[in-house]
Coordinates of C-alpha atoms and ligand atoms in Angstrom, one line a residue:
M1 CA 26.3 69.3 81.4
R2 CA 29.6 71.1 81.1
L3 CA 29.3 72.0 77.5
L4 CA 28.7 75.7 76.9
V5 CA 26.6 76.4 73.9
P6 CA 25.4 79.7 72.3
S7 CA 22.1 81.2 73.4
L8 CA 19.9 79.3 70.9
G9 CA 21.2 76.0 72.2
R10 CA 20.8 77.0 75.8
R11 CA 17.2 77.9 75.3
K12 CA 16.5 74.5 73.7
M13 CA 18.3 72.8 76.5
S14 CA 16.2 74.4 79.2
A15 CA 13.0 73.4 77.4
R16 CA 14.2 69.8 77.5
V17 CA 15.1 70.1 81.1
R18 CA 11.6 71.3 82.0
L19 CA 10.2 68.3 80.0
D20 CA 12.4 65.9 81.9
V21 CA 11.2 67.2 85.3
A22 CA 7.7 66.1 84.4
T23 CA 9.0 62.5 83.8
A24 CA 10.9 62.4 87.1
G25 CA 13.6 59.8 87.4
L26 CA 14.4 59.5 83.8
S27 CA 15.8 63.0 83.4
V28 CA 19.5 62.1 83.8
V29 CA 19.3 59.5 81.1
W30 CA 17.3 61.7 78.8
L31 CA 19.8 64.6 79.1
A32 CA 22.7 62.3 78.2
L33 CA 20.9 61.1 75.1
A34 CA 19.7 64.6 74.2
A35 CA 23.2 66.1 74.4
V36 CA 24.6 64.6 71.2
P37 CA 22.0 66.0 68.7
M38 CA 22.1 69.4 70.5
R39 CA 25.9 69.7 70.2
A40 CA 25.9 68.6 66.6
Q41 CA 23.4 71.3 65.8
T42 CA 25.4 74.1 67.6
C43 CA 29.0 73.3 66.8
A44 CA 28.9 71.0 63.8
N45 CA 31.4 71.9 61.0
S46 CA 33.7 73.8 63.3
D47 CA 36.8 75.1 61.4
L48 CA 39.1 74.4 64.3
V49 CA 39.2 72.2 67.4
V50 CA 42.0 72.3 69.9
R51 CA 41.8 69.4 72.3
N52 CA 43.8 67.7 75.1
A53 CA 44.3 71.0 76.8
K54 CA 43.8 72.5 80.2
I55 CA 41.6 75.4 79.2
V56 CA 41.2 78.1 81.8
V57 CA 37.8 79.4 80.6
M58 CA 37.8 82.5 82.9
D59 CA 34.0 82.4 83.2
D60 CA 32.0 83.0 86.4
S61 CA 32.3 79.3 87.5
G62 CA 36.0 79.2 87.3
R63 CA 35.9 76.0 85.4
I64 CA 38.6 74.2 83.4
A65 CA 37.7 72.6 80.1
E66 CA 39.6 70.2 77.8
A67 CA 38.7 71.3 74.3
I68 CA 37.6 74.3 72.3
A69 CA 35.9 74.5 69.0
V70 CA 35.9 77.5 66.6
R71 CA 33.7 78.4 63.7
A72 CA 34.9 81.3 61.5
T73 CA 36.2 83.9 64.0
R74 CA 34.2 82.8 67.1
I75 CA 34.1 80.1 69.7
S76 CA 31.4 77.6 68.9
A77 CA 31.8 75.3 71.9
V78 CA 34.0 74.6 74.9
G79 CA 33.9 71.3 76.9
T80 CA 35.4 67.9 77.4
N81 CA 37.3 66.1 74.7
Q82 CA 34.4 63.8 74.3
E83 CA 31.8 66.6 74.1
I84 CA 33.8 68.5 71.5
A85 CA 34.4 65.4 69.4
A86 CA 30.9 66.1 68.1
C87 CA 32.1 69.4 66.6
I88 CA 34.7 67.7 64.3
S89 CA 33.9 67.1 60.7
P90 CA 36.3 66.0 57.9
S91 CA 37.2 69.6 57.1
T92 CA 37.9 70.6 60.8
R93 CA 41.5 71.4 61.6
V94 CA 42.3 69.5 64.8
I95 CA 45.2 70.5 67.1
D96 CA 46.4 68.3 69.9
A97 CA 47.6 70.6 72.7
Q98 CA 49.3 67.7 74.5
G99 CA 48.1 68.8 77.9
R100 CA 49.2 72.4 77.6
T101 CA 47.4 75.3 79.2
I102 CA 45.1 77.6 77.2
L103 CA 44.1 81.0 78.3
P104 CA 42.0 83.8 76.8
G105 CA 44.1 86.2 74.7
L106 CA 45.5 88.9 77.1
I107 CA 44.4 92.5 77.1
D108 CA 46.7 95.5 77.9
V109 CA 44.6 98.6 78.4
H110 CA 47.5 101.1 78.7
T111 CA 50.3 101.0 76.2
H112 CA 52.2 103.5 74.1
G113 CA 52.9 100.5 71.8
L114 CA 53.3 102.4 68.5
E115 CA 55.6 105.0 70.1
W116 CA 57.8 102.2 71.4
A117 CA 57.7 100.3 68.1
K118 CA 58.6 103.4 66.1
G119 CA 61.8 103.7 68.2
V120 CA 62.7 100.1 67.3
V121 CA 61.9 100.5 63.7
R122 CA 64.0 103.7 63.5
N123 CA 66.8 101.6 64.9
Q124 CA 67.5 104.1 67.6
I125 CA 69.4 103.2 70.7
D126 CA 67.4 101.2 73.2
A127 CA 68.9 102.5 76.5
A128 CA 66.1 101.1 78.7
Y129 CA 67.1 98.9 81.6
P130 CA 67.9 96.0 81.4
A131 CA 69.1 96.4 77.8
M132 CA 71.6 98.8 79.3
K133 CA 72.6 99.1 82.9
S134 CA 75.1 101.9 83.1
I135 CA 76.1 105.2 81.5
S136 CA 79.3 103.6 80.1
E137 CA 77.2 101.1 78.1
V138 CA 75.2 104.0 76.6
V139 CA 78.5 105.8 75.8
A140 CA 79.9 102.7 74.2
E141 CA 76.9 102.4 71.9
V142 CA 77.0 106.1 70.9
S143 CA 80.7 105.6 70.1
K144 CA 80.0 102.6 67.9
R145 CA 77.4 104.4 66.0
A146 CA 79.5 107.6 65.6
K147 CA 82.1 105.4 63.8
S148 CA 79.6 103.6 61.5
Q149 CA 77.1 106.4 60.6
K150 CA 77.6 109.1 58.0
P151 CA 79.3 112.3 59.2
G152 CA 77.0 114.7 60.9
E153 CA 74.1 112.2 61.1
W154 CA 71.9 112.2 64.2
I155 CA 72.3 109.5 66.9
V156 CA 69.0 109.1 68.7
G157 CA 68.0 106.9 71.6
A158 CA 65.5 106.5 74.4
G159 CA 64.8 104.8 77.7
W160 CA 67.9 105.6 79.8
D161 CA 67.1 105.4 83.5
D162 CA 69.2 107.0 86.2
G163 CA 66.9 105.2 88.8
K164 CA 68.2 101.8 87.7
Y165 CA 71.6 102.4 86.1
S166 CA 74.5 101.6 88.5
D167 CA 75.7 105.2 88.3
R168 CA 72.5 106.6 89.8
R169 CA 72.9 110.0 88.1
Y170 CA 71.9 111.7 84.9
I171 CA 73.9 111.2 81.7
L172 CA 75.6 114.5 80.8
K173 CA 76.9 116.0 77.6
S174 CA 80.4 115.6 79.1
D175 CA 79.9 111.8 79.0
I176 CA 78.9 111.9 75.4
D177 CA 81.0 114.6 73.7
P178 CA 84.3 112.7 73.9
V179 CA 83.0 109.9 71.6
S180 CA 80.3 111.6 69.5
G181 CA 82.5 113.6 67.1
D182 CA 80.4 115.8 64.8
H183 CA 77.2 113.7 65.3
P184 CA 74.4 115.5 67.2
V185 CA 73.1 113.1 69.9
Y186 CA 69.7 113.1 71.6
L187 CA 68.7 110.5 74.2
S188 CA 65.4 110.7 76.0
H189 CA 64.9 109.5 79.5
V190 CA 62.5 106.6 80.3
S191 CA 60.0 108.9 82.0
G192 CA 59.6 111.0 78.9
H193 CA 60.1 114.1 81.0
L194 CA 63.7 114.8 80.2
A195 CA 66.5 114.2 77.7
I196 CA 70.2 114.6 77.2
A197 CA 71.6 116.5 74.2
N198 CA 75.3 116.6 73.4
S199 CA 77.3 119.8 72.4
A200 CA 76.8 119.3 68.7
A201 CA 73.0 119.0 69.2
L202 CA 72.9 122.0 71.5
K203 CA 74.9 124.0 68.9
L204 CA 72.4 123.1 66.1
A205 CA 69.6 124.2 68.4
A206 CA 71.5 127.4 69.3
V207 CA 71.2 126.7 73.0
T208 CA 74.0 128.5 74.9
R209 CA 74.6 129.5 78.5
D210 CA 72.5 132.6 77.9
T211 CA 69.4 130.8 76.5
P212 CA 66.5 131.4 78.8
N213 CA 64.3 128.5 80.1
P214 CA 61.2 128.1 77.9
S215 CA 57.8 128.3 79.5
G216 CA 57.2 124.9 81.3
G217 CA 60.8 123.7 80.7
I218 CA 64.2 123.8 82.3
I219 CA 67.7 123.9 80.7
E220 CA 69.9 122.5 83.4
H221 CA 73.2 124.3 84.1
D222 CA 76.4 123.3 85.9
A223 CA 78.1 125.3 88.6
Q224 CA 79.9 127.4 86.0
G225 CA 76.6 128.3 84.2
E226 CA 77.2 126.0 81.2
P227 CA 74.3 123.8 80.0
T228 CA 74.9 120.2 81.1
G229 CA 72.9 118.9 78.1
I230 CA 69.9 117.9 80.4
L231 CA 66.6 119.4 79.1
K232 CA 63.5 119.0 81.1
D233 CA 59.8 119.0 79.9
N234 CA 59.2 121.8 77.4
A235 CA 62.9 122.5 77.0
M236 CA 63.3 119.1 75.2
E237 CA 61.4 120.7 72.3
L238 CA 64.4 123.1 71.7
V239 CA 66.3 120.1 70.3
S240 CA 63.7 117.5 69.6
H241 CA 62.1 119.5 66.8
L242 CA 65.4 119.3 64.9
L243 CA 65.4 115.4 64.8
P244 CA 65.1 114.0 61.3
A245 CA 61.5 113.4 60.2
D246 CA 60.3 109.8 60.0
P247 CA 59.6 108.4 56.5
P248 CA 55.8 108.4 55.8
D249 CA 55.5 104.6 56.1
L250 CA 57.3 104.3 59.4
P251 CA 54.2 104.3 61.6
A252 CA 52.6 101.5 59.6
R253 CA 55.8 99.5 59.7
A254 CA 56.0 100.1 63.4
A255 CA 52.4 98.9 63.8
K256 CA 53.3 95.6 62.0
Y257 CA 56.3 95.1 64.3
L258 CA 54.2 95.9 67.4
S259 CA 51.5 93.4 66.3
E260 CA 54.1 90.7 65.9
Q261 CA 55.7 91.4 69.2
A262 CA 52.5 91.7 71.2
L263 CA 51.2 88.4 69.8
S264 CA 54.4 86.6 70.7
F265 CA 53.8 87.6 74.3
G266 CA 50.1 86.5 74.3
L267 CA 48.5 89.9 73.9
T268 CA 45.6 89.8 71.5
T269 CA 44.2 93.3 72.3
I270 CA 45.9 96.5 73.3
H271 CA 44.7 100.0 73.9
D272 CA 47.2 102.5 72.5
I273 CA 47.1 105.7 74.5
S274 CA 47.8 109.3 73.6
L275 CA 47.9 108.9 69.8
L276 CA 48.5 111.6 67.3
P277 CA 47.0 111.7 63.8
D278 CA 50.1 110.2 62.1
D279 CA 49.9 107.2 64.4
I280 CA 46.2 106.7 63.7
R281 CA 46.9 106.9 60.0
G282 CA 49.7 104.3 60.4
Y283 CA 47.4 101.9 62.2
Q284 CA 44.9 102.2 59.4
Q285 CA 47.5 101.6 56.7
A286 CA 48.8 98.5 58.6
A287 CA 45.3 97.1 58.9
N288 CA 44.6 97.7 55.2
A289 CA 47.8 95.9 54.3
G290 CA 46.8 92.9 56.5
W291 CA 49.8 93.5 58.8
L292 CA 47.7 94.1 61.9
K293 CA 46.7 90.8 63.5
L294 CA 46.6 92.4 66.9
R295 CA 43.4 94.1 67.9
V296 CA 43.9 97.7 68.8
Q297 CA 41.8 100.4 70.5
M298 CA 43.2 103.8 69.4
V299 CA 43.0 106.5 72.2
P300 CA 43.7 110.1 71.0
L301 CA 45.3 112.7 73.3
V302 CA 43.3 115.7 74.5
R303 CA 45.7 118.5 75.8
N304 CA 43.2 121.4 76.1
I305 CA 39.6 122.4 75.5
A306 CA 40.2 123.1 71.8
D307 CA 41.3 119.4 71.4
A308 CA 38.2 118.3 73.2
Q309 CA 36.1 120.4 70.9
T310 CA 37.9 119.1 67.8
L311 CA 37.3 115.5 68.8
A312 CA 33.6 116.2 69.6
A313 CA 33.1 118.0 66.3
S314 CA 34.7 115.1 64.4
G315 CA 31.6 113.0 64.7
W316 CA 33.7 110.0 65.7
F317 CA 33.2 108.5 69.1
T318 CA 34.2 105.6 71.2
G319 CA 33.5 102.2 69.6
F320 CA 33.6 103.2 66.0
G321 CA 35.6 100.7 63.8
N322 CA 35.7 96.9 63.8
D323 CA 37.0 94.0 65.8
R324 CA 40.5 94.7 64.6
L325 CA 40.9 98.4 64.9
K326 CA 38.5 100.8 66.7
I327 CA 38.3 104.1 68.3
G328 CA 38.7 103.8 72.1
G329 CA 38.4 106.5 74.8
A330 CA 39.8 110.1 74.9
K331 CA 42.9 110.6 77.0
M332 CA 43.7 113.6 79.3
F333 CA 46.4 114.2 82.0
A334 CA 45.4 115.4 85.4
D335 CA 48.8 115.4 87.0
G336 CA 52.5 114.5 86.3
G337 CA 54.8 111.6 87.2
M338 CA 56.5 110.1 90.3
A339 CA 60.0 110.3 88.7
A340 CA 59.5 114.0 88.0
R341 CA 58.0 114.7 91.4
T342 CA 54.9 116.2 89.8
I343 CA 52.1 113.9 91.0
A344 CA 49.4 115.9 92.8
I345 CA 49.2 114.8 96.4
Y346 CA 47.7 115.8 99.7
P347 CA 50.0 116.6 102.6
P348 CA 52.5 115.3 103.8
P349 CA 54.9 116.1 100.9
A350 CA 57.6 113.8 99.6
A351 CA 60.7 113.4 101.7
G352 CA 62.9 116.5 101.4
E353 CA 60.4 118.5 99.4
S354 CA 58.5 120.4 102.0
D355 CA 56.5 122.6 99.6
N356 CA 56.0 120.2 96.7
F357 CA 52.4 118.9 96.5
G358 CA 52.7 118.3 92.7
L359 CA 51.0 119.7 89.7
L360 CA 47.4 119.8 88.6
I361 CA 47.5 120.3 84.9
W362 CA 43.9 121.5 84.5
T363 CA 41.8 123.8 86.6
P364 CA 38.8 121.9 87.9
E365 CA 36.6 124.2 85.8
D366 CA 38.4 123.5 82.6
M367 CA 38.7 119.8 83.3
Q368 CA 34.9 119.6 83.9
K369 CA 34.3 121.5 80.7
A370 CA 36.5 119.2 78.6
H371 CA 35.1 116.1 80.1
R372 CA 31.6 117.2 79.6
I373 CA 32.2 118.2 75.9
L374 CA 33.7 114.7 75.2
A375 CA 31.2 112.7 77.2
A376 CA 28.3 114.5 75.5
A377 CA 29.8 113.5 72.1
G378 CA 30.0 109.8 73.1
W379 CA 33.6 109.5 74.2
Q380 CA 34.7 107.3 77.1
L381 CA 36.9 109.4 79.4
I382 CA 40.4 108.1 80.3
T383 CA 42.3 110.5 82.6
H384 CA 45.8 110.0 83.9
A385 CA 45.9 110.6 87.6
I386 CA 48.6 109.2 90.0
G387 CA 48.4 111.3 93.1
D388 CA 45.3 111.1 95.4
R389 CA 44.6 114.8 95.0
A390 CA 44.6 114.4 91.2
M391 CA 42.3 111.4 91.5
D392 CA 39.8 113.4 93.6
E393 CA 39.8 116.1 91.0
V394 CA 39.1 113.6 88.2
L395 CA 36.4 111.9 90.3
D396 CA 34.7 115.2 91.0
S397 CA 34.8 116.0 87.3
Y398 CA 33.5 112.5 86.3
A399 CA 30.6 112.9 88.8
A400 CA 29.7 116.2 87.4
A401 CA 29.7 114.9 83.8
S402 CA 27.6 111.8 84.7
K403 CA 25.1 113.9 86.5
A404 CA 24.7 116.6 84.0
L405 CA 24.4 114.2 81.1
N406 CA 22.5 111.6 83.0
L407 CA 24.9 108.8 81.9
T408 CA 24.1 105.3 83.0
D409 CA 27.1 103.2 81.9
P410 CA 29.9 105.6 80.8
R411 CA 32.7 103.4 82.2
F412 CA 35.0 106.3 82.8
R413 CA 38.5 105.3 83.6
I414 CA 41.4 106.6 85.6
D415 CA 44.8 105.8 84.2
H416 CA 47.3 104.6 86.8
G417 CA 45.5 105.5 90.0
G418 CA 48.9 105.4 91.7
I419 CA 48.0 106.4 95.3
S420 CA 44.6 104.8 95.8
T421 CA 43.7 105.3 99.4
P422 CA 40.6 103.7 101.0
A423 CA 38.8 107.0 100.7
I424 CA 39.6 107.1 96.9
Q425 CA 38.6 103.5 96.5
K426 CA 35.2 104.2 98.1
R427 CA 34.6 106.9 95.5
L428 CA 35.8 104.6 92.6
K429 CA 33.3 102.0 93.6
E430 CA 30.4 104.4 94.2
Q431 CA 31.0 106.1 90.9
H432 CA 31.7 102.9 89.1
V433 CA 35.0 104.3 87.7
I434 CA 37.5 101.7 86.3
V435 CA 41.2 101.9 87.2
D436 CA 43.7 101.1 84.5
G437 CA 46.3 100.0 87.0
N438 CA 49.9 99.1 86.3
P439 CA 51.0 95.9 88.2
P440 CA 54.4 95.9 86.6
F441 CA 55.2 99.3 88.1
V442 CA 55.5 97.7 91.5
Y443 CA 58.6 95.9 90.3
W444 CA 60.1 98.3 87.8
I445 CA 59.5 101.6 89.5
G446 CA 58.4 100.7 93.0
G447 CA 61.5 102.4 94.2
W448 CA 59.8 105.7 93.5
F449 CA 56.9 104.9 95.8
R450 CA 59.1 105.1 98.9
K451 CA 59.9 108.8 98.2
Y452 CA 56.3 109.5 99.1
G453 CA 56.4 107.8 102.5
P454 CA 55.4 104.4 104.0
E455 CA 51.7 105.3 104.2
R456 CA 51.6 105.9 100.5
V457 CA 53.6 102.8 99.7
R458 CA 50.8 100.9 101.4
W459 CA 48.3 102.3 98.9
S460 CA 50.5 102.5 95.8
Y461 CA 49.2 100.6 92.9
P462 CA 47.0 98.2 95.0
G463 CA 45.6 94.9 93.9
K464 CA 43.7 92.9 96.5
S465 CA 41.9 95.9 98.1
Y466 CA 40.4 96.8 94.7
I467 CA 38.7 93.4 94.8
T468 CA 37.6 93.5 98.4
N469 CA 36.3 97.1 97.9
G470 CA 34.4 96.3 94.7
V471 CA 36.6 98.4 92.4
I472 CA 37.1 97.2 88.8
A473 CA 40.8 97.3 87.8
A474 CA 42.3 96.4 84.5
A475 CA 46.1 96.3 83.7
G476 CA 48.6 98.1 81.5
S477 CA 52.3 97.9 80.9
D478 CA 52.5 101.6 79.9
V479 CA 55.3 100.3 77.5
P480 CA 57.9 101.8 77.1
V481 CA 57.8 102.6 80.8
T482 CA 57.8 98.8 81.5
P483 CA 58.3 96.0 78.9
L484 CA 55.4 95.1 76.6
T485 CA 55.2 91.5 77.8
P486 CA 52.2 91.1 80.2
W487 CA 53.9 88.3 82.1
W488 CA 56.0 90.7 84.2
G489 CA 52.7 92.3 85.2
V490 CA 51.0 89.1 86.1
W491 CA 54.0 88.1 88.1
A492 CA 54.3 91.5 89.8
A493 CA 50.6 91.5 90.7
V494 CA 51.1 88.1 92.5
V495 CA 54.5 88.7 94.1
R496 CA 54.8 92.6 94.4
R497 CA 58.6 92.5 94.6
E498 CA 60.5 95.7 94.0
L499 CA 63.5 95.6 91.7
T500 CA 66.2 97.6 93.5
T501 CA 65.8 96.2 97.0
G502 CA 63.9 93.0 96.5
E503 CA 61.4 94.2 99.1
I504 CA 57.8 93.1 98.9
L505 CA 55.7 96.3 98.7
A506 CA 52.3 96.2 100.5
P507 CA 52.2 92.3 100.7
E508 CA 48.5 92.5 101.7
E509 CA 47.8 93.7 98.1
R510 CA 49.2 90.5 96.5
L511 CA 46.7 88.7 94.1
T512 CA 46.2 85.1 93.4
I513 CA 47.3 84.0 89.9
R514 CA 43.7 83.7 88.8
E515 CA 42.9 87.2 90.1
A516 CA 46.0 88.6 88.3
L517 CA 44.8 86.9 85.0
T518 CA 41.4 88.5 85.5
L519 CA 42.9 92.0 85.2
Y520 CA 44.4 91.0 81.9
T521 CA 41.3 89.3 80.5
R522 CA 37.8 89.9 81.8
N523 CA 38.5 93.3 83.3
G524 CA 40.4 94.5 80.3
A525 CA 37.5 93.5 78.1
Y526 CA 35.1 95.3 80.3
A527 CA 37.2 98.5 80.3
G528 CA 37.0 98.5 76.5
F529 CA 33.2 97.8 76.4
E530 CA 34.1 94.4 75.0
E531 CA 33.0 91.9 77.7
K532 CA 30.4 90.4 75.3
S533 CA 33.2 89.4 72.8
K534 CA 36.4 89.0 74.8
G535 CA 37.8 88.2 78.2
S536 CA 36.7 84.6 78.6
L537 CA 36.5 81.5 76.4
E538 CA 32.7 81.1 76.1
P539 CA 30.7 80.3 73.0
G540 CA 29.9 83.3 70.9
K541 CA 33.0 85.2 71.9
L542 CA 35.9 86.0 69.5
A543 CA 38.3 83.0 69.3
D544 CA 41.2 84.9 70.8
F545 CA 43.3 82.4 72.9
I546 CA 46.8 81.4 73.7
V547 CA 48.6 78.2 74.4
V548 CA 51.4 78.6 77.0
D549 CA 54.3 76.4 78.0
R550 CA 53.4 75.7 81.6
D551 CA 50.4 75.3 83.9
V552 CA 50.1 79.0 85.0
L553 CA 47.6 78.2 87.7
A554 CA 50.0 75.7 89.4
V555 CA 53.5 77.0 88.8
P556 CA 55.5 78.6 91.6
S557 CA 54.7 82.3 91.5
D558 CA 58.2 83.3 90.5
E559 CA 57.9 81.4 87.3
L560 CA 55.0 83.6 86.1
K561 CA 57.4 86.1 84.5
D562 CA 59.1 83.3 82.5
V563 CA 55.9 82.0 80.9
Q564 CA 56.5 81.4 77.2
V565 CA 53.6 81.6 74.7
L566 CA 53.6 78.8 72.2
M567 CA 50.7 79.8 70.0
T568 CA 48.4 82.8 69.7
F569 CA 45.1 82.6 68.0
V570 CA 43.2 85.8 67.0
G571 CA 39.7 85.2 65.7
G572 CA 40.5 81.5 65.3
E573 CA 43.6 82.3 63.1
L574 CA 46.9 81.0 64.3
C575 CA 48.8 84.3 64.2
Y576 CA 51.9 83.4 66.2
Q577 CA 53.7 80.2 66.8
K578 CA 56.9 79.9 68.8
R579 CA 59.7 78.3 66.8
Ligands
ZN1 ZN1 51.1 106.1 79.7

């Protein structure tokens, strides 16, 4: 009996099985006869049936099915073509998948999706690799816009990346000034920790050679003491606050664009991390307008104890909302980033930085206070930690909150978990803390891992050891840090090739294709408290599934990044179809 049925049907079936045992010898025949009326009862009048498929169910058994039936928004049955034939009535829409592979809709638990989409909707320059590969390409685009835009209008862009550009250096105002005329120009770096402003922008901001560094920021100067245009961390604000304000409907339009793009890649759920109030408003407006087909968990940013108190006092907490749009966890930062050399590590330091052990953003006391305030109010905790020292601080704080509040299943999460040593993994398992890992980082920014030494490369963004050590890991693109498509991540988790050298980083951490898919399905569902409704194609769950153009379980590993999604169903509705 390969047909999966909802719980009512399953209870009936087991009663019949017990009956058959008493009439030994006839049971096989009896079950075969009994199966037809049972199916008719549980999946009759399904609205949609997709058959002739290779359905990767992603349940515990690892089975493959041929057909899936949907009633309203949920899966009513999964089984063989023959079994699911009983679910078809004259009003059922039947789709022949022609042997294509079907997977559960994919889940990305760490995106800055709306932030990325706002940049596209604003039509700002997309300088991210591989859209652009050198400073001269950026300069050419600025020049083009300077000629076509109104005099004095801002030229804005994001995503430039000295780590991948052929020049291997920062863009400077001296690169931009010759082509930008009277247009102020502001281009932020892919890391989000620095930006380049041209002379016109610095002039508007009244930044001169005498302007002191703001607290927590650096204005870079050349050998003659002139600002180079590079502004780091809090110094970015000197110029960025002058950028033109977005029209009020921009976040909602960005949410629509994000939804369309995500569905085209096979994502049916994302968690959008570090949201501000305008973004949350935009998501609600998009949902009200019917533009949001993608399911979204909104994760607000907590920068200090006052923010934690505000969220706790709001009365909202994790899980509020509906299947389309809901409140997710609360996000904090424990340390910085690898590109900025601010991750908090234990000795030894990174090459050439003898006294740099990174940055802990919170004191342990304040972090514990904020975590406890939020957890007591019902918030799932999601904390960014890349260095091992930062992860220990977060794990200490999570342990304190769980103990003080006597929490049984809080599913606290660590974002990134960049340097996840065996000692850290032991703690993750013992405390049942989930890692929101980033498989695509191995490819896109794996070059940064090496700066921290070979021993750390071994434990940077691991895969297999999480499984062997019993740690639950989900996956995120961190878009715009890496592209929104999850297929680069699935591929990188299996192959672990680094972009700049082609080297395989920590080959012992490579996953099988099925294991990589688990990060993006079941484990993503679990991280969002949604394992009862998502993550596998079992009856009773939401009918979120995708049809892809090749047999992902059998293709050569290198093809995984090229997988094309042909159809995306969300709650049984066909929301994307490749033309
Ligand atoms: Zn992020």
